[in-house]
Amino acid sequence: MVKKEMIAMLLAGGQGSRLGVLTQKVAKPAVSFGGKYRIIDFPLSNCINSGVDTVGVLTQYQPLRLNAHIGIGIPWDLDRNVGGVTILPPYEKSKGSDWYTGTANAIYQNLEYMESYNPEYVLILSGDHIYKMDYEVMLEYHKANNADITIAAMPVPLEEASRFGILIADDTNRITEFEEKPANPRSNLASMGIYIFSWPVLKEALVSLSEEPGCDFGKHVIPYCHERGKRIFAYEYNGYWKDVGTLGSYWEANMELIDIIPEFNLYEEYWKIYTKSDRIPPQYIAPGASVHRCIIGEGSEIYGETVNSVIGSGVIIEKGAVVRDSIVMQDTVIGADAKIEKAIIAENVKVGAGVRIGFADYAPSKYDPKVYQFDLATIGEHSVIPDGVEIGKNTAISGVTVPEDYPDGKLESGGYIVKAGGAA
Amino acid sequence: MRAIGIVLAGGNSKRMRELSRKRAIAAMPIAGSFRSVDFALSNMSNSHIQSVAVLTQYNSRSLNEHLSSSKWWDFGRKQGGLYVFTPTITAEHSDWYRGTADALYQNLEFLKRSHEPYVVIAAGDGVYKLDYNKVLEYHIEKKADITIVCKDMPADVDVTRFGMVKTNQDGRITDFEEKPMVADSNTISCGIYVIRRRQLIELIERCAADDRYDFVQDILVRYKNLKRIYAYRLESYWSNIASVDSYYQTNMDFLKPEVRNYFFKEYPDIYSRVDDLPPAKYNPGAAIKNSLVSSGCILNGTVENSILFKKVYIGNNCVIKNSIILNDVYIGDNTVIENCIVESRDTIRANTTYIGQPDDVKIVIEKNERYTI
């Protein structure tokens, strides 16, 4: 008989629309992070490092990159005879076929997958957080409390608490009340969207709420269980945890990695982060190059200057180019003498020679001021930027652009060029 | 492909000096992220050879660790696979491999049980890319008994450390001399052979019956007039690492753009074991020029014309020039290293100086306590 004490369900279907053109063609969990990783590597590595070897990855939005990255799970040692990683996309049923309409609905649609492992506990994770956590310790806490649900929670500054789902707990950490994004928070314990459910409790709730439109853990499942007097506990976590949901927080989390002793340390021996490495060769730093405060991935070649930047693998930074305070993802080429400041440049982009990015006065985005702010220039994957153009702050570019797209050779701050259907 | 592969990886060389103390040559780290056996294995994988045996003997722990999973070279198949054969005690014999031919003889069952008509035998110490199918086509076209991959070396290279061959117009080998005292040809054997499987079994059995053990001396040299032995000329980059000098030079070759592009960027790729190390980190004070840097390195000092292998730590104010720093080396602050090869897992204390000469590279082995945070 097949039996796994705890299996994980990893929600990786979201678009992450606040990452703008970065997620135009890829799901947020598949976006590159930290030079050689993708965001989903963090929860997947946490799983295997915690001894959770059965992981269902729920995909929906633009899954190609995610599927190719995960494959059969070899980089995470999740290629198993029993268990391992399974990609779970929405599927057609004899009646009532539906997309995943909410986080809990997605899990509900995969009841059979979970049942096939006879789990005692189910760990619900989301694929868009950067952190290291030992789920085994959390499970022990769950068992010690004889809990039905354990929610990982971290203290946040009270002034920021109104952005989160807030948990109010008694002195045994049992949760007495929830507040979703409260105006006047009564606690600073924010839910991290990581749950351990005892399997019968989860199953009963999902089945009872199966008709709920857009069934969501925070909005429906947890309140439903709470109303029925289930034992719900908060598991306090005090390590590094970052929701990289906005361009600003994504940029910031990357930049934190280049601190001398980063708060989030990738160099620890005993909690490695695994990823699918497409490249093996070392990186080459040319005689005239200058690299100052950077992390750089495999196989990149630096002929120019990079300062305070996170450079992915297979990147070429040509002679005379200066890249500062920026994120450059894998296989991108920065042309000779280009000057780049505060930009996020996605994978496989060609930046022409002499291009200037980020040197202009502030202006709010005309495309979507909620997404494109923080003074960042954001360039989607497979984009092409012609030689010699100037690009301002809070800009967005996606697709193969030509000189005609830049009146007077410029894209003013706040401007955008997003070609239909995105990049080829 | 219609061939099985055999990688001869048992060897050791005194000319590797202290570097051979802890590993076989086939396990020597190359070009920052590779081991020398990766080249032969990747070539076999890229030539669609499915069944490969690696024969190991000398100090094979490091090599076995590297070969602990066959998935990196895509040999993790139901059809075929990667086999590592070390000498074993059997009812018939209880000897070490007494030579390359003996190593093949002791694993004759592998040859006999295969069904592919040809065998590709490659040394584990060569750095090159080669589609063995091309050699096989040539072998068949020439109706050869044995084909040896050869290379014409530049006139200024001392070829007396290689097997030297002479060929006629057709490419047939007329003379073969192993490590000649005086060289009168600049064509050398790369230690890569194609031979029909049944022919190989027959030659190896006859060799063993005569108590002969060496593939080169007792088969190639002995049969050079009797069998049709042909030379396949390799035009592309090839280097082998039988001495400290050639090891140093081969690594330094990767600082040349043409060599780097050929191996790192052009099709097909060379594969190696993936170590899951984070990206290299350049802290304030790092000044790197014309160097290769591998994953997991943390740099705080000056590095010029050097190769840093995986997980090297360079302290503040260090100056590293013209050197090779092998895997997992910690170099304390204010250390100066020039023209050296620093052995893997070394811990070098702060304020140390090691200076070698360009024509006499120094090998640094220093084991100190390392305190990790």
Tab-separated table of C-alpha atoms in Angstrom, chain B:
chain	number	residue	atom	x	y	z
B	1	MET	CA	25.102	3.958	-32.475
B	2	ARG	CA	26.560	0.594	-33.342
B	3	ALA	CA	29.265	0.696	-30.696
B	4	ILE	CA	29.786	0.342	-26.996
B	5	GLY	CA	32.206	2.606	-25.170
B	6	ILE	CA	35.073	1.872	-22.841
B	7	VAL	CA	36.821	4.632	-20.923
B	8	LEU	CA	40.253	3.772	-19.566
B	9	ALA	CA	40.391	5.709	-16.333
B	10	GLY	CA	42.647	3.611	-14.146
B	11	GLY	CA	45.815	5.518	-14.779
B	12	ASN	CA	48.134	7.560	-12.709
B	13	SER	CA	51.185	9.513	-13.715
B	14	LYS	CA	54.216	10.370	-11.660
B	15	ARG	CA	54.464	13.518	-13.705
B	16	MET	CA	51.271	14.768	-12.083
B	17	ARG	CA	53.397	14.985	-8.922
B	18	GLU	CA	51.405	15.638	-5.754
B	19	LEU	CA	48.181	16.188	-7.690
B	20	SER	CA	47.832	12.451	-8.269
B	21	ARG	CA	47.975	11.696	-4.556
B	22	LYS	CA	44.279	11.946	-4.061
B	23	ARG	CA	42.755	11.061	-7.390
B	24	ALA	CA	43.133	9.331	-10.711
B	25	ILE	CA	43.927	11.573	-13.667
B	26	ALA	CA	40.465	10.986	-15.082
B	27	ALA	CA	39.058	12.755	-12.026
B	28	MET	CA	41.278	15.831	-12.369
B	29	PRO	CA	39.188	18.997	-12.344
B	30	ILE	CA	39.312	20.914	-15.629
B	31	ALA	CA	38.224	24.394	-16.688
B	32	GLY	CA	36.464	25.375	-13.481
B	33	SER	CA	33.453	23.112	-13.597
B	34	PHE	CA	34.467	19.842	-15.230
B	35	ARG	CA	36.477	16.669	-14.597
B	36	SER	CA	38.638	15.278	-17.349
B	37	VAL	CA	36.529	12.135	-17.704
B	38	ASP	CA	33.539	14.360	-18.572
B	39	PHE	CA	34.944	14.948	-22.030
B	40	ALA	CA	35.132	11.287	-23.040
B	41	LEU	CA	31.775	10.553	-21.384
B	42	SER	CA	30.047	13.530	-23.009
B	43	ASN	CA	31.506	12.630	-26.400
B	44	MET	CA	30.139	9.123	-26.000
B	45	SER	CA	26.739	10.393	-24.948
B	46	ASN	CA	26.697	12.922	-27.798
B	47	SER	CA	27.719	10.153	-30.227
B	48	HIS	CA	24.659	8.195	-29.033
B	49	ILE	CA	26.703	5.422	-27.472
B	50	GLN	CA	24.313	3.929	-24.910
B	51	SER	CA	26.422	1.451	-23.049
B	52	VAL	CA	29.662	2.681	-21.492
B	53	ALA	CA	32.113	1.019	-19.129
B	54	VAL	CA	34.627	3.051	-17.137
B	55	LEU	CA	37.608	0.975	-16.003
B	56	THR	CA	39.101	2.406	-12.830
B	57	GLN	CA	41.839	1.268	-10.532
B	58	TYR	CA	44.205	3.900	-9.196
B	59	ASN	CA	42.801	5.993	-6.356
B	60	SER	CA	39.292	5.791	-7.695
B	61	ARG	CA	37.336	7.230	-4.772
B	62	SER	CA	37.122	10.735	-6.204
B	63	LEU	CA	36.264	9.354	-9.639
B	64	ASN	CA	33.609	7.009	-8.272
B	65	GLU	CA	32.071	9.900	-6.383
B	66	HIS	CA	31.912	11.862	-9.612
B	67	LEU	CA	30.320	8.902	-11.396
B	68	SER	CA	27.905	8.117	-8.560
B	69	SER	CA	24.982	8.888	-10.802
B	70	SER	CA	24.896	8.362	-14.529
B	71	LYS	CA	22.148	10.881	-15.179
B	72	TRP	CA	24.444	13.840	-15.861
B	73	TRP	CA	25.692	12.278	-19.092
B	74	ASP	CA	22.256	10.879	-19.851
B	75	PHE	CA	23.334	7.278	-19.341
B	76	GLY	CA	20.549	6.511	-16.862
B	77	ARG	CA	18.737	4.310	-19.362
B	78	LYS	CA	17.063	0.931	-19.325
B	79	GLN	CA	18.848	0.158	-22.592
B	80	GLY	CA	22.555	0.232	-21.807
B	81	GLY	CA	23.877	2.455	-19.061
B	82	LEU	CA	27.086	3.482	-17.331
B	83	TYR	CA	29.160	0.782	-15.655
B	84	VAL	CA	32.159	1.308	-13.436
B	85	PHE	CA	34.463	-1.706	-13.330
B	86	THR	CA	37.165	-1.909	-10.692
B	87	PRO	CA	39.389	-4.992	-10.358
B	88	THR	CA	37.692	-7.780	-8.444
B	89	ILE	CA	38.764	-11.123	-7.088
B	90	THR	CA	37.201	-13.963	-9.027
B	91	ALA	CA	37.677	-17.720	-9.209
B	92	GLU	CA	40.029	-17.204	-12.183
B	93	HIS	CA	42.186	-14.312	-11.068
B	94	SER	CA	42.913	-12.082	-8.153
B	95	ASP	CA	45.204	-9.523	-9.735
B	96	TRP	CA	45.012	-5.815	-10.136
B	97	TYR	CA	44.703	-4.629	-13.705
B	98	ARG	CA	48.266	-5.234	-14.852
B	99	GLY	CA	47.836	-3.048	-17.896
B	100	THR	CA	45.184	-1.688	-20.234
B	101	ALA	CA	44.850	-4.948	-22.164
B	102	ASP	CA	44.585	-6.859	-18.897
B	103	ALA	CA	41.895	-4.463	-17.725
B	104	LEU	CA	39.927	-5.263	-20.859
B	105	TYR	CA	40.615	-8.982	-20.417
B	106	GLN	CA	39.324	-8.977	-16.858
B	107	ASN	CA	36.111	-7.417	-18.145
B	108	LEU	CA	35.814	-9.568	-21.228
B	109	GLU	CA	32.315	-10.594	-20.195
B	110	PHE	CA	31.136	-7.028	-20.798
B	111	LEU	CA	32.508	-7.207	-24.330
B	112	LYS	CA	31.142	-10.668	-24.957
B	113	ARG	CA	27.660	-9.939	-23.715
B	114	SER	CA	27.224	-6.774	-25.735
B	115	HIS	CA	25.647	-7.051	-29.154
B	116	GLU	CA	26.925	-3.851	-30.790
B	117	PRO	CA	29.444	-4.700	-33.513
B	118	TYR	CA	32.049	-2.061	-32.596
B	119	VAL	CA	33.890	-0.756	-29.567
B	120	VAL	CA	35.134	2.784	-28.956
B	121	ILE	CA	37.974	2.856	-26.441
B	122	ALA	CA	38.931	6.261	-25.085
B	123	ALA	CA	41.382	7.433	-22.476
B	124	GLY	CA	39.855	9.332	-19.566
B	125	ASP	CA	42.437	12.103	-19.619
B	126	GLY	CA	41.744	13.783	-22.944
B	127	VAL	CA	40.166	17.201	-23.330
B	128	TYR	CA	38.446	17.329	-26.714
B	129	LYS	CA	35.167	17.062	-28.568
B	130	LEU	CA	34.693	14.317	-31.084
B	131	ASP	CA	31.790	12.575	-32.752
B	132	TYR	CA	32.949	8.978	-32.619
B	133	ASN	CA	30.524	8.157	-35.443
B	134	LYS	CA	32.862	9.984	-37.799
B	135	VAL	CA	35.749	7.818	-36.674
B	136	LEU	CA	33.608	4.728	-37.128
B	137	GLU	CA	32.604	5.763	-40.658
B	138	TYR	CA	36.256	6.259	-41.486
B	139	HIS	CA	37.090	2.910	-39.927
B	140	ILE	CA	34.527	1.152	-42.102
B	141	GLU	CA	35.488	3.040	-45.248
B	142	LYS	CA	39.155	2.092	-44.805
B	143	LYS	CA	38.262	-1.517	-43.984
B	144	ALA	CA	40.556	-1.073	-41.008
B	145	ASP	CA	41.100	-3.576	-38.217
B	146	ILE	CA	41.883	-0.840	-35.730
B	147	THR	CA	41.533	2.917	-36.121
B	148	ILE	CA	43.536	5.223	-33.879
B	149	VAL	CA	42.558	8.851	-33.488
B	150	CYS	CA	45.743	10.829	-34.104
B	151	LYS	CA	46.731	14.436	-34.087
B	152	ASP	CA	49.439	16.308	-35.943
B	153	MET	CA	51.165	18.377	-33.308
B	154	PRO	CA	52.857	21.691	-34.048
B	155	ALA	CA	56.557	21.320	-34.810
B	156	ASP	CA	57.652	22.942	-31.545
B	157	VAL	CA	55.821	20.464	-29.301
B	158	ASP	CA	57.879	17.741	-27.670
B	159	VAL	CA	56.035	14.597	-28.685
B	160	THR	CA	58.236	12.115	-26.823
B	161	ARG	CA	55.668	11.792	-24.045
B	162	PHE	CA	53.078	10.442	-26.497
B	163	GLY	CA	52.684	7.441	-28.735
B	164	MET	CA	54.171	8.507	-32.059
B	165	VAL	CA	52.833	7.196	-35.377
B	166	LYS	CA	53.844	7.374	-39.019
B	167	THR	CA	51.340	6.826	-41.774
B	168	ASN	CA	51.383	6.259	-45.510
B	169	GLN	CA	49.418	8.310	-48.055
B	170	ASP	CA	46.259	6.348	-47.350
B	171	GLY	CA	46.404	6.977	-43.625
B	172	ARG	CA	47.513	3.467	-42.738
B	173	ILE	CA	49.912	3.378	-39.863
B	174	THR	CA	53.331	2.108	-40.887
B	175	ASP	CA	55.124	2.731	-37.662
B	176	PHE	CA	54.056	3.136	-34.046
B	177	GLU	CA	56.450	3.876	-31.245
B	178	GLU	CA	55.396	4.500	-27.651
B	179	LYS	CA	57.136	7.413	-25.944
B	180	PRO	CA	60.035	7.438	-28.418
B	181	MET	CA	63.512	8.504	-27.306
B	182	VAL	CA	63.864	10.510	-30.491
B	183	ALA	CA	60.808	11.638	-32.393
B	184	ASP	CA	60.912	11.607	-36.166
B	185	SER	CA	57.234	12.336	-36.716
B	186	ASN	CA	54.913	14.884	-35.162
B	187	THR	CA	51.791	12.742	-35.458
B	188	ILE	CA	50.726	11.349	-32.132
B	189	SER	CA	48.126	8.912	-30.894
B	190	CYS	CA	45.328	10.489	-28.841
B	191	GLY	CA	44.586	7.190	-27.116
B	192	ILE	CA	41.188	6.803	-28.764
B	193	TYR	CA	40.537	3.610	-30.700
B	194	VAL	CA	37.759	2.084	-32.768
B	195	ILE	CA	37.783	-1.650	-33.291
B	196	ARG	CA	35.309	-4.384	-34.158
B	197	ARG	CA	34.125	-6.034	-30.986
B	198	ARG	CA	34.908	-9.611	-32.043
B	199	GLN	CA	38.312	-8.543	-33.270
B	200	LEU	CA	39.011	-6.922	-29.917
B	201	ILE	CA	37.945	-10.002	-27.976
B	202	GLU	CA	40.196	-12.176	-30.110
B	203	LEU	CA	43.213	-9.878	-29.734
B	204	ILE	CA	42.721	-9.495	-26.005
B	205	GLU	CA	42.383	-13.243	-25.466
B	206	ARG	CA	45.503	-13.954	-27.486
B	207	CYS	CA	47.344	-11.248	-25.605
B	208	ALA	CA	46.345	-12.724	-22.252
B	209	ALA	CA	47.381	-16.216	-23.348
B	210	ASP	CA	50.892	-14.817	-23.924
B	211	ASP	CA	50.936	-13.097	-20.546
B	212	ARG	CA	50.943	-9.714	-22.176
B	213	TYR	CA	49.028	-6.881	-20.586
B	214	ASP	CA	49.438	-3.604	-22.420
B	215	PHE	CA	47.089	-2.505	-25.154
B	216	VAL	CA	49.569	-0.157	-26.827
B	217	GLN	CA	52.769	-2.208	-26.625
B	218	ASP	CA	51.300	-5.665	-26.940
B	219	ILE	CA	48.562	-5.011	-29.456
B	220	LEU	CA	49.060	-1.793	-31.399
B	221	VAL	CA	52.852	-1.886	-31.688
B	222	ARG	CA	53.059	-5.677	-32.009
B	223	TYR	CA	50.390	-5.961	-34.680
B	224	LYS	CA	51.208	-2.813	-36.623
B	225	ASN	CA	52.426	-4.745	-39.688
B	226	LEU	CA	49.962	-7.583	-39.426
B	227	LYS	CA	46.699	-5.701	-38.958
B	228	ARG	CA	45.310	-2.804	-40.920
B	229	ILE	CA	45.728	-0.030	-38.397
B	230	TYR	CA	44.610	3.397	-39.605
B	231	ALA	CA	45.033	6.896	-38.287
B	232	TYR	CA	41.994	9.177	-38.104
B	233	ARG	CA	43.314	12.707	-37.978
B	234	LEU	CA	41.679	14.975	-35.449
B	235	GLU	CA	41.768	18.587	-36.598
B	236	SER	CA	40.056	20.222	-33.633
B	237	TYR	CA	41.359	21.017	-30.142
B	238	TRP	CA	42.830	18.121	-28.217
B	239	SER	CA	44.928	18.100	-25.111
B	240	ASN	CA	45.722	15.508	-22.506
B	241	ILE	CA	46.797	15.994	-18.965
B	242	ALA	CA	49.550	13.571	-18.151
B	243	SER	CA	51.857	16.071	-16.476
B	244	VAL	CA	51.606	19.108	-14.240
B	245	ASP	CA	52.699	21.313	-17.130
B	246	SER	CA	50.117	19.989	-19.533
B	247	TYR	CA	47.475	20.179	-16.813
B	248	TYR	CA	48.283	23.800	-16.108
B	249	GLN	CA	48.449	24.662	-19.809
B	250	THR	CA	45.198	22.893	-20.655
B	251	ASN	CA	43.359	24.841	-17.992
B	252	MET	CA	44.923	28.125	-19.058
B	253	ASP	CA	43.858	27.403	-22.649
B	254	PHE	CA	40.286	28.050	-21.505
B	255	LEU	CA	41.124	31.712	-21.005
B	256	LYS	CA	41.458	31.952	-24.793
B	257	PRO	CA	38.159	32.964	-26.380
B	258	GLU	CA	38.382	30.410	-29.197
B	259	VAL	CA	38.890	27.492	-26.791
B	260	ARG	CA	36.240	28.756	-24.393
B	261	ASN	CA	33.647	29.262	-27.101
B	262	TYR	CA	34.424	25.898	-28.661
B	263	PHE	CA	33.822	23.983	-25.441
B	264	PHE	CA	31.318	26.165	-23.608
B	265	LYS	CA	29.091	27.486	-26.368
B	266	GLU	CA	29.311	25.459	-29.552
B	267	TYR	CA	27.214	22.350	-30.079
B	268	PRO	CA	27.420	19.815	-28.536
B	269	ASP	CA	27.743	20.550	-24.830
B	270	ILE	CA	30.061	18.872	-22.362
B	271	TYR	CA	28.168	17.580	-19.337
B	272	SER	CA	29.221	17.207	-15.761
B	273	ARG	CA	27.841	16.520	-12.345
B	274	VAL	CA	25.757	19.434	-11.065
B	275	ASP	CA	26.724	20.608	-7.611
B	276	ASP	CA	23.868	22.944	-6.675
B	277	LEU	CA	26.075	25.812	-5.689
B	278	PRO	CA	24.834	29.401	-5.573
B	279	PRO	CA	26.005	32.032	-8.068
B	280	ALA	CA	29.501	33.466	-7.635
B	281	LYS	CA	29.551	36.513	-5.387
B	282	TYR	CA	31.718	39.592	-5.921
B	283	ASN	CA	32.080	41.639	-2.774
B	284	PRO	CA	33.610	45.130	-2.510
B	285	GLY	CA	37.355	44.741	-3.037
B	286	ALA	CA	37.007	42.053	-5.668
B	287	ALA	CA	38.989	42.937	-8.785
B	288	ILE	CA	38.880	40.141	-11.319
B	289	LYS	CA	40.630	40.256	-14.673
B	290	ASN	CA	40.827	37.643	-17.404
B	291	SER	CA	39.735	34.786	-15.192
B	292	LEU	CA	37.238	31.993	-15.048
B	293	VAL	CA	35.098	31.896	-11.922
B	294	SER	CA	32.873	28.957	-11.015
B	295	SER	CA	29.686	28.764	-9.025
B	296	GLY	CA	29.817	29.029	-5.267
B	297	CYS	CA	32.889	31.296	-5.244
B	298	ILE	CA	33.020	34.305	-2.929
B	299	LEU	CA	35.551	36.925	-3.957
B	300	ASN	CA	37.000	39.775	-1.952
B	301	GLY	CA	40.411	40.253	-3.556
B	302	THR	CA	42.340	40.547	-6.788
B	303	VAL	CA	42.396	37.664	-9.251
B	304	GLU	CA	44.162	37.826	-12.602
B	305	ASN	CA	44.710	35.286	-15.381
B	306	SER	CA	43.505	32.489	-13.160
B	307	ILE	CA	40.972	29.702	-13.014
B	308	LEU	CA	38.866	29.478	-9.879
B	309	PHE	CA	37.083	26.169	-9.498
B	310	LYS	CA	33.875	25.691	-7.551
B	311	LYS	CA	33.358	27.121	-4.093
B	312	VAL	CA	36.598	29.033	-3.737
B	313	TYR	CA	36.785	31.763	-1.121
B	314	ILE	CA	39.254	34.593	-1.735
B	315	GLY	CA	39.862	36.847	1.277
B	316	ASN	CA	40.372	40.592	1.426
B	317	ASN	CA	43.496	42.058	-0.188
B	318	CYS	CA	44.512	38.753	-1.695
B	319	VAL	CA	46.384	38.798	-4.981
B	320	ILE	CA	46.022	35.654	-7.084
B	321	LYS	CA	47.810	35.620	-10.433
B	322	ASN	CA	48.358	33.010	-13.147
B	323	SER	CA	47.088	30.309	-10.833
B	324	ILE	CA	44.640	27.473	-10.676
B	325	ILE	CA	42.639	27.207	-7.477
B	326	LEU	CA	40.858	23.864	-7.262
B	327	ASN	CA	37.485	23.108	-5.657
B	328	ASP	CA	36.518	24.225	-2.182
B	329	VAL	CA	39.639	26.187	-1.278
B	330	TYR	CA	39.606	28.867	1.400
B	331	ILE	CA	42.236	31.574	1.033
B	332	GLY	CA	42.650	33.887	4.018
B	333	ASP	CA	43.193	37.658	3.820
B	334	ASN	CA	46.344	39.291	2.395
B	335	THR	CA	47.556	36.129	0.718
B	336	VAL	CA	49.635	36.274	-2.452
B	337	ILE	CA	49.625	33.347	-4.860
B	338	GLU	CA	51.349	33.384	-8.238
B	339	ASN	CA	51.962	30.601	-10.756
B	340	CYS	CA	50.560	27.967	-8.456
B	341	ILE	CA	48.085	25.132	-8.496
B	342	VAL	CA	46.286	25.060	-5.163
B	343	GLU	CA	45.010	21.586	-4.309
B	344	SER	CA	41.305	21.146	-3.595
B	345	ARG	CA	39.931	21.532	-0.070
B	346	ASP	CA	42.995	23.479	1.015
B	347	THR	CA	42.671	26.070	3.707
B	348	ILE	CA	45.307	28.750	3.381
B	349	ARG	CA	45.890	31.018	6.331
B	350	ALA	CA	45.909	34.777	6.075
B	351	ASN	CA	49.169	36.513	5.088
B	352	THR	CA	50.610	33.547	3.227
B	353	THR	CA	52.730	33.872	0.098
B	354	TYR	CA	53.278	31.207	-2.531
B	355	ILE	CA	55.153	32.142	-5.681
B	356	GLY	CA	55.932	29.640	-8.417
B	357	GLN	CA	57.672	30.230	-11.720
B	358	PRO	CA	55.901	30.361	-15.084
B	359	ASP	CA	57.957	27.387	-16.260
B	360	ASP	CA	57.865	25.615	-12.907
B	361	VAL	CA	54.411	25.812	-11.419
B	362	LYS	CA	54.208	25.299	-7.687
B	363	ILE	CA	51.709	22.859	-6.211
B	364	VAL	CA	50.301	24.111	-2.942
B	365	ILE	CA	48.905	21.630	-0.465
B	366	GLU	CA	48.020	23.135	2.861
B	367	LYS	CA	45.556	21.553	5.204
B	368	ASN	CA	44.606	23.744	8.111
B	369	GLU	CA	41.604	23.812	10.359
B	370	ARG	CA	38.784	25.711	8.786
B	371	TYR	CA	36.149	27.312	10.920
B	372	THR	CA	32.890	27.694	9.131
B	373	ILE	CA	30.179	29.918	10.370
